[in-house]
XYZ file of C-alpha atoms in Angstrom:
686
model
C 34.492 2.786 45.816
C 32.204 -0.277 46.728
C 32.093 -1.859 43.184
C 35.300 -3.635 42.107
C 36.458 -3.919 38.563
C 35.891 -7.620 38.493
C 32.767 -7.637 39.765
C 31.432 -5.039 37.212
C 32.849 -7.184 34.341
C 30.925 -10.416 35.637
C 28.058 -11.085 33.409
C 26.332 -13.083 36.044
C 25.430 -9.731 37.519
C 21.355 -8.850 36.328
C 22.133 -5.261 36.877
C 25.374 -5.281 34.731
C 24.936 -2.035 32.849
C 23.686 -0.061 35.685
C 26.748 -1.119 37.795
C 29.270 -0.660 34.954
C 28.248 2.939 34.276
C 28.088 3.570 38.152
C 31.592 2.351 38.577
C 33.029 4.098 35.456
C 31.490 7.185 36.868
C 33.302 6.644 40.222
C 36.395 6.197 38.450
C 36.138 9.350 36.652
C 35.088 11.136 39.633
C 38.072 9.803 41.425
C 40.514 10.690 38.910
C 39.395 14.349 38.996
C 39.611 14.393 42.699
C 43.157 13.296 42.516
C 43.974 16.042 40.001
C 42.238 18.743 42.335
C 44.486 17.302 45.074
C 47.485 18.128 43.240
C 46.255 21.681 42.283
C 45.615 22.247 46.242
C 49.135 20.898 46.915
C 50.608 23.580 44.288
C 48.428 26.449 45.447
C 49.936 25.718 49.190
C 53.418 25.614 47.868
C 52.771 28.937 46.101
C 51.391 30.127 49.301
C 54.582 29.103 51.354
C 56.813 30.854 48.723
C 54.976 34.023 48.616
C 54.928 34.290 52.575
C 58.589 33.156 52.905
C 61.100 35.661 54.118
C 64.909 35.265 53.345
C 66.351 32.501 51.583
C 63.746 29.668 50.814
C 66.421 27.180 51.699
C 66.109 28.177 55.266
C 62.425 27.845 55.408
C 61.818 24.574 57.168
C 58.215 24.389 56.690
C 58.545 25.325 53.096
C 60.861 22.419 52.723
C 58.568 19.923 54.363
C 55.697 20.938 52.109
C 57.771 20.335 49.065
C 58.705 16.972 50.399
C 55.030 15.824 51.124
C 53.876 17.229 47.754
C 56.433 15.182 46.010
C 55.524 12.048 47.899
C 51.876 12.760 47.288
C 52.348 13.482 43.653
C 53.925 10.131 43.345
C 51.054 8.229 45.075
C 48.604 10.180 42.835
C 50.238 9.320 39.669
C 50.304 5.756 40.627
C 46.556 5.847 41.429
C 45.865 7.901 38.116
C 47.670 5.116 36.098
C 45.564 2.377 37.846
C 42.668 4.276 37.410
C 43.233 4.628 33.565
C 44.015 0.850 33.415
C 40.691 0.202 35.128
C 38.896 2.623 32.598
C 40.376 1.023 29.564
C 39.195 -2.440 30.961
C 35.781 -1.017 31.540
C 35.527 0.344 28.132
C 36.724 -2.913 26.564
C 33.922 -4.894 28.329
C 31.423 -2.565 27.693
C 32.307 -2.408 24.036
C 31.700 -6.232 24.064
C 28.237 -5.533 24.829
C 27.567 -3.279 21.672
C 25.641 -5.999 19.859
C 23.167 -5.790 22.603
C 22.931 -1.988 22.038
C 22.637 -2.483 18.201
C 19.946 -5.088 18.386
C 17.907 -2.796 21.044
C 18.280 -0.025 18.432
C 16.848 -2.263 15.646
C 13.992 -3.342 17.647
C 12.967 0.041 18.811
C 12.647 1.708 15.273
C 10.756 -1.505 14.154
C 8.263 -0.898 16.866
C 8.129 2.970 16.688
C 7.561 2.626 12.696
C 4.240 0.696 13.477
C 2.191 4.031 14.065
C 2.477 4.499 10.317
C -0.052 1.880 9.585
C -2.370 2.435 12.569
C -2.614 5.384 15.031
C -3.151 3.180 17.892
C 0.214 1.571 17.500
C 1.892 4.046 19.773
C 4.903 3.070 22.143
C 7.077 5.200 24.447
C 10.911 5.106 25.140
C 10.217 4.741 28.781
C 7.919 1.547 28.011
C 10.739 0.304 25.831
C 13.436 0.828 28.625
C 11.409 -1.416 31.104
C 11.046 -4.281 28.963
C 15.038 -3.901 28.021
C 15.800 -3.880 31.488
C 13.772 -6.642 32.511
C 15.321 -8.675 29.975
C 18.834 -8.108 31.118
C 17.716 -9.263 34.443
C 15.770 -12.406 33.512
C 17.832 -13.567 30.535
C 19.540 -16.840 30.958
C 23.143 -16.385 32.613
C 26.259 -17.749 30.952
C 30.014 -17.826 31.729
C 30.977 -16.700 28.402
C 30.339 -13.072 27.248
C 29.303 -14.044 23.659
C 26.844 -16.568 24.959
C 25.519 -13.968 27.645
C 24.951 -11.567 24.638
C 23.296 -14.066 22.737
C 20.699 -14.958 25.519
C 20.033 -11.225 26.304
C 19.328 -10.737 22.730
C 17.019 -13.593 22.349
C 15.259 -13.116 25.452
C 14.751 -9.469 24.712
C 13.628 -9.749 21.251
C 10.823 -12.295 22.016
C 9.747 -10.365 25.219
C 9.291 -7.057 22.919
C 7.717 -9.065 20.328
C 5.204 -10.692 22.966
C 4.481 -7.310 24.557
C 4.035 -5.392 21.065
C 1.675 -8.392 19.754
C -0.782 -7.815 22.579
C -1.656 -4.639 21.073
C -1.492 -5.589 17.318
C -4.328 -6.734 15.006
C -4.075 -10.558 13.620
C -3.231 -8.937 10.102
C -0.476 -6.999 11.548
C 1.299 -9.593 13.607
C 3.110 -11.556 10.943
C 4.100 -8.192 9.518
C 5.858 -7.303 12.742
C 7.676 -10.585 13.040
C 8.755 -10.579 9.654
C 10.104 -6.921 9.814
C 11.949 -7.877 12.944
C 13.577 -10.636 11.402
C 14.475 -8.792 7.846
C 16.032 -5.864 9.846
C 17.987 -8.202 12.168
C 19.514 -9.859 9.030
C 19.971 -6.664 7.137
C 22.118 -5.606 10.073
C 24.116 -8.695 9.571
C 24.383 -7.965 5.732
C 22.284 -11.142 5.025
C 19.657 -9.369 3.025
C 20.528 -7.141 0.055
C 18.536 -3.811 0.016
C 17.521 -4.103 -3.645
C 16.099 -7.548 -3.299
C 14.207 -6.264 -0.372
C 12.855 -3.237 -2.561
C 11.846 -5.851 -5.172
C 9.786 -8.132 -2.736
C 8.044 -5.119 -1.352
C 7.172 -3.148 -4.655
C 8.043 -5.435 -7.629
C 10.648 -4.643 -10.446
C 10.331 -1.666 -12.814
C 13.269 -2.348 -15.076
C 13.059 -5.308 -17.692
C 16.628 -6.156 -19.069
C 15.552 -7.797 -21.949
C 12.170 -9.193 -23.431
C 11.622 -12.812 -23.859
C 8.495 -14.731 -24.873
C 6.478 -16.461 -22.187
C 7.983 -20.094 -22.720
C 4.751 -21.840 -20.612
C 1.742 -19.747 -21.751
C -0.497 -22.720 -21.156
C -0.070 -22.638 -17.332
C 2.217 -19.338 -16.513
C 0.217 -15.918 -16.850
C 1.635 -13.187 -18.641
C 1.756 -11.082 -15.521
C 3.817 -13.615 -13.555
C 6.175 -13.997 -16.583
C 6.685 -10.356 -16.541
C 7.530 -10.278 -12.880
C 10.206 -12.934 -14.003
C 11.560 -10.527 -16.528
C 12.029 -7.578 -13.998
C 13.427 -10.169 -11.360
C 16.399 -10.647 -13.960
C 17.390 -7.019 -13.169
C 18.734 -8.082 -9.888
C 22.514 -9.410 -10.166
C 21.795 -12.687 -8.496
C 18.946 -13.661 -10.998
C 20.586 -12.197 -14.291
C 20.763 -15.613 -15.724
C 17.124 -16.848 -14.377
C 14.908 -16.171 -17.094
C 17.415 -17.682 -19.598
C 17.566 -20.870 -17.540
C 13.703 -20.852 -16.749
C 13.070 -22.544 -20.049
C 15.364 -25.630 -19.303
C 13.305 -26.486 -16.412
C 9.774 -25.812 -17.485
C 8.348 -29.329 -15.638
C 10.041 -28.590 -12.428
C 8.487 -25.089 -12.209
C 5.254 -26.546 -13.334
C 5.528 -28.941 -10.445
C 5.969 -26.116 -8.019
C 3.217 -24.193 -9.523
C 0.805 -26.859 -8.880
C 1.979 -27.857 -5.611
C -0.102 -27.551 -2.441
C 3.000 -26.213 -0.609
C 4.971 -24.517 -3.372
C 6.983 -22.413 -0.718
C 8.737 -25.723 0.559
C 9.437 -27.275 -2.984
C 13.119 -27.371 -4.022
C 13.999 -25.023 -7.277
C 15.512 -26.962 -9.854
C 19.132 -27.160 -11.044
C 21.705 -25.154 -9.032
C 19.264 -22.350 -7.985
C 18.311 -24.422 -5.059
C 21.675 -24.183 -3.567
C 22.915 -20.874 -4.962
C 19.682 -18.704 -3.577
C 19.283 -18.357 -0.130
C 15.834 -18.513 1.672
C 14.984 -14.816 1.197
C 15.794 -14.736 -2.570
C 13.532 -18.006 -3.035
C 10.758 -15.990 -1.630
C 11.548 -13.502 -4.656
C 10.881 -16.631 -6.831
C 7.820 -17.517 -5.045
C 6.560 -14.058 -5.438
C 6.691 -14.338 -9.081
C 5.398 -18.252 -9.348
C 2.619 -18.231 -6.685
C 2.111 -15.157 -4.862
C -0.565 -16.582 -2.846
C 1.853 -18.513 -0.724
C 4.237 -15.816 0.032
C 2.841 -15.185 3.595
C 3.499 -18.871 4.156
C 7.068 -18.593 2.889
C 7.148 -15.567 5.340
C 6.218 -17.688 8.451
C 8.763 -20.452 7.390
C 11.541 -17.540 6.989
C 10.655 -16.174 10.264
C 10.557 -19.703 12.073
C 13.867 -20.538 10.559
C 15.639 -17.240 11.685
C 14.048 -16.221 14.623
C 12.174 -19.383 16.167
C 8.845 -20.994 15.692
C 7.585 -19.321 18.889
C 7.466 -15.918 16.878
C 4.599 -17.304 14.522
C 2.758 -19.237 17.049
C -0.798 -17.551 18.262
C -0.292 -15.093 21.111
C -3.072 -15.127 23.437
C -3.916 -12.202 25.848
C -3.940 -13.080 29.490
C -5.388 -10.121 31.636
C -3.578 -11.651 34.430
C -0.328 -11.035 32.900
C -1.156 -7.629 31.569
C -2.390 -6.508 34.919
C 0.599 -7.785 36.567
C 2.885 -5.692 34.388
C 0.756 -2.320 35.048
C 0.490 0.229 37.619
C -1.741 2.821 38.994
C -0.370 5.401 36.571
C -0.391 3.054 33.623
C -3.783 2.833 31.895
C -5.139 -0.389 30.524
C -6.593 0.039 26.868
C -8.646 -2.424 24.978
C -8.390 -1.644 21.073
C -11.646 -2.923 19.462
C -12.546 -4.165 16.261
C -15.991 -4.249 14.681
C -18.411 -6.578 16.726
C -16.304 -7.108 20.013
C -16.621 -6.203 23.351
C -14.324 -7.157 26.364
C -16.745 -6.045 29.057
C -17.633 -9.714 30.273
C -13.984 -10.682 30.209
C -13.134 -7.730 32.297
C -16.121 -8.499 34.785
C -14.876 -12.014 34.989
C -11.457 -10.909 35.979
C -12.362 -8.214 38.333
C -14.434 -11.060 40.281
C -11.236 -13.006 40.318
C -9.280 -10.365 41.704
C -12.201 -9.513 44.374
C -12.784 -6.125 42.749
C -16.190 -6.723 41.228
C -17.559 -4.546 43.791
C -14.977 -1.936 43.305
C -15.470 -1.609 39.433
C -17.246 1.737 38.197
C -18.017 1.498 34.503
C -19.542 4.186 32.088
C -20.244 4.370 28.473
C -18.760 7.674 27.049
C -20.595 9.807 24.773
C -22.247 13.099 24.572
C -22.367 14.504 27.998
C -20.805 11.806 29.754
C -17.377 13.546 30.209
C -17.735 15.355 33.377
C -19.389 12.299 35.042
C -16.360 10.291 33.919
C -13.997 12.900 35.052
C -15.765 12.714 38.542
C -15.864 9.012 38.904
C -11.836 8.807 37.820
C -10.773 11.404 40.495
C -12.994 9.708 43.341
C -11.312 6.149 42.554
C -7.854 7.760 42.618
C -7.555 7.666 46.372
C -9.977 5.053 47.335
C -8.387 2.189 45.134
C -11.025 1.459 42.710
C -11.175 0.445 39.063
C -12.913 2.603 36.609
C -13.812 1.292 33.140
C -14.430 3.864 30.416
C -16.206 2.254 27.177
C -16.061 3.337 23.702
C -13.688 6.349 24.381
C -13.680 7.035 20.211
C -17.171 8.365 20.714
C -16.049 11.169 23.101
C -13.202 12.592 21.057
C -13.882 16.214 22.564
C -13.399 14.961 26.279
C -10.024 13.014 25.200
C -7.916 16.103 25.944
C -9.379 16.378 29.450
C -8.814 12.632 30.081
C -5.228 13.095 28.795
C -4.657 15.956 31.364
C -6.269 13.953 34.291
C -4.119 10.864 33.683
C -0.724 13.176 33.241
C -1.557 14.575 36.797
C -1.708 11.472 38.713
C 0.695 11.569 41.296
C 2.575 8.252 41.658
C 3.250 8.897 45.434
C -0.369 9.817 46.308
C -2.558 7.416 44.160
C -3.738 4.303 45.637
C -1.465 1.429 44.547
C -5.079 -0.645 43.718
C -6.326 1.965 41.422
C -6.643 1.145 37.756
C -8.187 2.941 34.727
C -9.581 0.387 31.993
C -10.597 2.024 28.607
C -11.970 0.711 25.343
C -11.770 2.532 21.965
C -11.852 1.710 18.083
C -8.814 2.680 16.421
C -9.093 6.714 16.314
C -6.607 9.383 15.332
C -8.346 11.609 18.359
C -7.080 9.348 21.109
C -4.395 10.889 23.092
C -0.897 9.687 22.086
C 0.520 10.009 25.531
C -1.883 7.450 26.943
C -1.532 5.173 24.162
C 2.472 5.470 24.593
C 2.589 4.802 28.307
C -0.380 2.404 28.624
C -0.816 -1.274 28.252
C -2.654 -1.989 25.256
C -4.680 -5.115 24.130
C -6.277 -5.823 20.844
C -9.766 -7.255 20.997
C -10.576 -9.288 17.721
C -11.367 -12.843 16.880
C -8.135 -14.816 16.573
C -6.975 -15.856 12.954
C -7.142 -19.467 12.163
C -8.953 -22.596 13.796
C -5.918 -23.136 15.977
C -5.832 -19.526 17.400
C -9.453 -19.628 18.000
C -9.452 -23.058 19.815
C -6.601 -22.018 21.883
C -8.449 -18.851 23.024
C -11.307 -20.654 24.016
C -9.736 -23.467 25.731
C -7.354 -21.483 27.728
C -10.419 -20.211 29.647
C -11.603 -24.075 30.272
C -10.559 -26.287 32.917
C -11.044 -29.771 34.421
C -13.357 -28.313 36.642
C -15.795 -27.090 33.833
C -15.088 -30.433 31.971
C -16.348 -32.484 34.937
C -19.219 -29.945 35.969
C -21.660 -31.866 33.598
C -22.084 -35.116 36.081
C -23.156 -38.378 34.386
C -22.241 -37.025 30.970
C -18.625 -35.677 31.075
C -17.685 -37.640 28.144
C -20.386 -36.372 25.817
C -19.897 -32.912 27.323
C -16.194 -32.745 26.251
C -16.968 -34.283 22.758
C -19.684 -31.764 22.008
C -17.726 -28.776 23.515
C -14.737 -29.541 21.184
C -17.176 -29.979 18.250
C -19.009 -26.570 19.252
C -15.699 -24.783 19.329
C -14.608 -26.164 15.962
C -17.957 -25.036 14.657
C -17.583 -21.548 15.947
C -13.983 -21.167 14.538
C -15.188 -22.500 11.166
C -18.036 -19.982 10.782
C -15.553 -16.962 11.540
C -12.911 -18.196 9.418
C -15.246 -18.759 6.395
C -15.705 -15.041 6.335
C -12.287 -14.619 4.680
C -13.293 -16.519 1.442
C -15.696 -13.907 0.687
C -18.791 -14.928 -1.171
C -17.629 -18.732 -1.137
C -17.931 -18.526 2.464
C -21.274 -16.550 3.049
C -23.341 -14.326 0.661
C -23.042 -11.681 3.535
C -20.265 -11.246 5.975
C -21.682 -11.937 9.571
C -20.026 -10.646 12.647
C -20.280 -13.802 14.815
C -19.152 -13.114 18.381
C -17.749 -14.928 21.483
C -21.117 -14.267 23.135
C -22.957 -16.767 20.589
C -20.494 -19.638 21.639
C -20.848 -18.893 25.257
C -24.649 -19.012 25.341
C -24.377 -22.256 23.108
C -21.939 -23.663 25.827
C -24.275 -22.919 28.594
C -27.264 -24.375 26.878
C -25.331 -27.415 25.991
C -24.483 -28.101 29.752
C -28.111 -27.398 30.688
C -29.843 -29.554 28.056
C -27.166 -32.563 29.004
C -28.171 -32.071 32.627
C -31.946 -31.914 32.105
C -32.290 -34.814 29.488
C -31.823 -38.486 29.734
C -30.875 -38.572 26.099
C -28.941 -36.047 24.252
C -31.596 -33.846 22.550
C -29.505 -33.135 19.298
C -32.623 -31.710 17.709
C -33.036 -29.206 20.290
C -29.183 -28.424 20.375
C -29.149 -27.934 16.487
C -32.106 -25.705 16.529
C -31.121 -23.430 19.403
C -27.469 -23.021 17.939
C -28.446 -23.024 14.410
C -31.753 -21.107 13.938
C -31.343 -18.791 17.188
C -27.791 -18.194 18.693
C -26.041 -18.018 15.354
C -28.898 -18.090 12.929
C -30.497 -15.197 14.516
C -27.628 -12.892 12.788
C -28.103 -14.809 9.254
C -30.166 -12.683 7.075
C -29.722 -14.785 3.795
C -31.764 -17.709 3.296
C -29.099 -19.610 1.528
C -26.532 -18.823 4.184
C -28.834 -20.196 6.850
C -29.160 -23.289 4.760
C -25.429 -23.404 4.418
C -25.121 -22.687 8.249
C -27.350 -25.584 9.260
C -25.521 -27.956 6.824
C -22.096 -27.018 8.159
C -23.728 -27.641 11.940
C -24.843 -31.071 11.059
C -21.147 -32.229 10.886
C -20.515 -30.894 14.270
C -23.716 -31.497 16.309
C -24.521 -35.031 15.851
C -24.306 -38.485 17.339
C -21.204 -39.575 15.315
C -19.047 -36.826 17.137
C -19.325 -38.737 20.053
C -16.716 -41.501 18.835
C -13.189 -40.708 19.719
C -12.103 -41.515 16.117
C -14.524 -38.979 14.615
C -12.968 -36.786 11.616
C -13.872 -33.294 11.059
C -11.717 -33.427 7.721
C -10.563 -35.957 5.214
C -7.119 -35.892 6.266
C -7.857 -36.535 9.798
C -5.931 -33.522 10.850
C -9.015 -32.111 12.466
C -10.658 -34.891 14.552
C -12.138 -35.693 17.720
C -9.990 -36.980 20.644
C -10.340 -39.384 23.575
C -12.663 -38.208 26.076
C -10.638 -39.619 28.829
C -8.231 -36.583 28.087
C -7.686 -33.747 30.730
C -7.534 -30.170 29.745
C -3.871 -30.468 29.319
C -4.351 -33.175 26.817
C -6.929 -31.130 24.792
C -4.215 -28.121 24.803
C -1.518 -30.428 23.573
C -3.854 -31.378 20.719
C -4.863 -28.099 19.780
C -1.215 -26.949 19.766
C -0.323 -29.498 17.558
C -2.599 -28.291 14.682
C -1.553 -26.342 11.447
C -1.115 -22.698 11.947
C -2.757 -22.226 8.559
C -5.986 -23.647 7.911
C -6.536 -26.064 4.808
C -9.850 -25.407 2.998
C -10.898 -29.083 3.648
C -12.226 -28.172 7.235
C -14.530 -25.633 5.618
C -15.474 -28.303 3.132
C -14.066 -26.131 0.033
C -11.606 -26.972 -2.637
C -7.770 -26.150 -2.357
C -8.413 -23.315 -4.918
C -10.877 -21.502 -2.796
C -7.869 -19.890 -0.877
C -5.978 -18.582 -3.819
C -7.860 -15.342 -4.103
C -8.004 -14.530 -0.246
C -4.263 -15.452 0.009
C -3.264 -13.497 -2.944
C -4.995 -10.403 -1.585
C -3.408 -10.981 2.090
C 0.199 -11.150 0.266
C -0.222 -7.885 -1.413
C -2.049 -5.963 1.600
C 1.035 -7.107 3.809
C 3.489 -6.117 1.092
C 1.795 -2.719 1.069
C 1.832 -2.440 4.607
C 5.511 -3.342 4.729
C 6.155 -0.746 2.016
C 4.446 1.917 4.133
C 7.023 1.533 6.943
C 10.174 2.007 4.943
C 12.255 5.187 5.324
C 12.158 7.776 2.608
C 15.925 7.764 2.388
C 18.537 4.973 1.842
C 19.902 2.654 4.508
C 22.316 -0.043 4.670
C 24.071 0.959 1.353
C 20.991 0.859 -0.678
C 19.726 3.331 -3.225
C 17.994 6.637 -2.420
C 14.761 7.269 -2.993
C 15.741 9.800 -5.781
C 18.182 7.350 -7.417
C 15.238 4.848 -7.515
C 12.975 7.391 -9.004
C 15.424 8.264 -11.575
C 16.286 4.812 -12.454
C 12.542 4.056 -12.940
C 11.932 7.334 -15.106
C 15.082 6.253 -17.183
C 13.646 2.767 -17.754
C 10.305 3.994 -18.807
C 11.944 6.508 -21.202
C 13.838 4.010 -22.895
C 10.779 2.103 -23.546
C 8.507 5.007 -24.775
C 8.387 4.934 -28.630
C 9.988 8.039 -30.631
C 7.347 10.605 -31.602
C 5.656 9.836 -35.122
C 7.045 11.697 -37.928
C 3.968 13.726 -38.993
C 5.352 15.042 -42.158
C 6.603 11.532 -43.339
C 2.887 10.196 -42.783
C 1.411 13.020 -44.787
C 3.815 12.306 -47.551
C 2.973 8.516 -47.630
C -0.757 9.137 -46.854
C -1.900 12.377 -48.502
C -5.051 13.810 -47.691
C -7.215 13.238 -51.000
C -10.669 13.445 -51.735
C -10.635 9.678 -52.792
C -8.972 8.466 -49.427
C -11.021 9.837 -46.576
C -9.317 7.457 -44.235
C -6.241 9.462 -44.771
C -7.822 12.371 -43.270
C -8.574 10.478 -40.010
C -5.050 9.043 -39.802
C -3.615 12.593 -40.015
C -5.946 13.701 -37.333
C -4.893 10.867 -35.021
C -1.196 11.312 -35.741
C -1.717 14.957 -34.845
C -3.282 13.912 -31.558
C -0.456 11.742 -30.488
C 2.223 13.971 -31.470
C 0.676 16.875 -29.315
């Protein structure tokens, strides 16, 4: 036995779990071998007895065998006792790591449930295990087991979140972070199942009807939500107390940040942060997503709500020759330019073969793939969703790749729109990356500036400062155009699909014109950007006029000053051109995650409709992910349906007594309306 018990119990060991299991197995095997040795000695004694002639007392060999067996039996008994003690110690130590297994189970089912909302969200247990073992190896060491467990759970939770986020669309990233957070808290008993159900679907039962005490500013729909909230045990007195604090609730209702306002009276201390979200859902549903962000940041950490950028270098490092790399597309996106640039950095530009799939391209693609397997080339299959009939063949070829025979440099890259026809096995075992514009000005700027460097900043000789200022303005402008789409008709009459290519050509032209002209040609820059590069996509005259007006605030001589402000509050501003790339990244990371409408030149109320829709879409998606049966002590689906049906039945009025109506309003020639009344009553009763 090469592994000691003390070594196995040490939390410093990166491969703790593997060593512990191996040692436990060796103890069990050794124990079985000792019992086998006893059996052999018993067999030997019986053989001597059967072969003995005369008195056994005179058989010297038999007596020696019995004596040796007795000694051996005592030795074995001592070793078995020691093995049992060691086995008990191992079991005790292993039981201390149960919280790690529980967290892994929670995270796995959070991850696997995502396929319900999008067919491309497929993940295998093998892929999950790789992240889990990597987290055990890389998590911070600790002298105390409890601290070690906390370190593993924290590292693993964020590592899995980051890996999954690469393959999620922007609209589902907060959903996944919030789901992780709530499931972890549910396991700790900190989130009640009935309150969780209320958050997702609202209430169905109204304990008592009360008139709206603030009809001048609180809608009847919101008051109905409050009445159903009273069905939860924690809120049974809430609606009765609401009228006593109307001014305080009016202040929260009118606040720019209602999710951070304290509740009046004892409600602020008696309700936890999750229960306060339920109140916000009734009062200001448009700010529920902001409350989700604060909730996740408080319970899991700020990094779980920060924008997650995709780095092809990191994804490539985690891949292998048998692991496909898949770009999941959104409308108007194309990662080809980024892949070609990355191939050039990796010195694989001449070893990259690309083909756009479609009718009749399957055999060519398969031949290209088989040729690249042994030669260590990269193949790039674009638009896989356009060749659904060839997908089974692609799946078969990928599954037949032999890890021992394939060239280690071989990689297969794919792009596809979300499609149920895409092979599940490829999705589960591949590395997926979504390709879409980031959400928010901050995320957009991070995406652009992470690809810039001081070398790019200083490439415009003689006009470095002007280039830095105008480059930041141009990136702000591009982000504003993308984000205005979320406001619907308030942003643009028609939602336009502006792409990164529009920004890239504008940056190239900016550098070219700065180098060619002595003075900065703002008129030329505005025309090429506003009328050609971006304006070429704009088909509505009023949208073009709006775009040019927005551009005026970003492409002008005023932005060359270090104190220029893009918004009235000064949150979005120009920074000192002496700043290096690191300084720009620091400024961008300091920007708020959620954009304020002021950067778009819009009123605060412009965000309400969009935010409300976003809230209920997110809650609807969360509702899709819920299990059909009860968990954690909550009501079953059938119990909820029965309770809802009983509540509706209690509110349904009794059938109208047709005989009593006919007696009170008889059908007479002089009273023609009585005939109509009797007919309507008959229809209601029927």
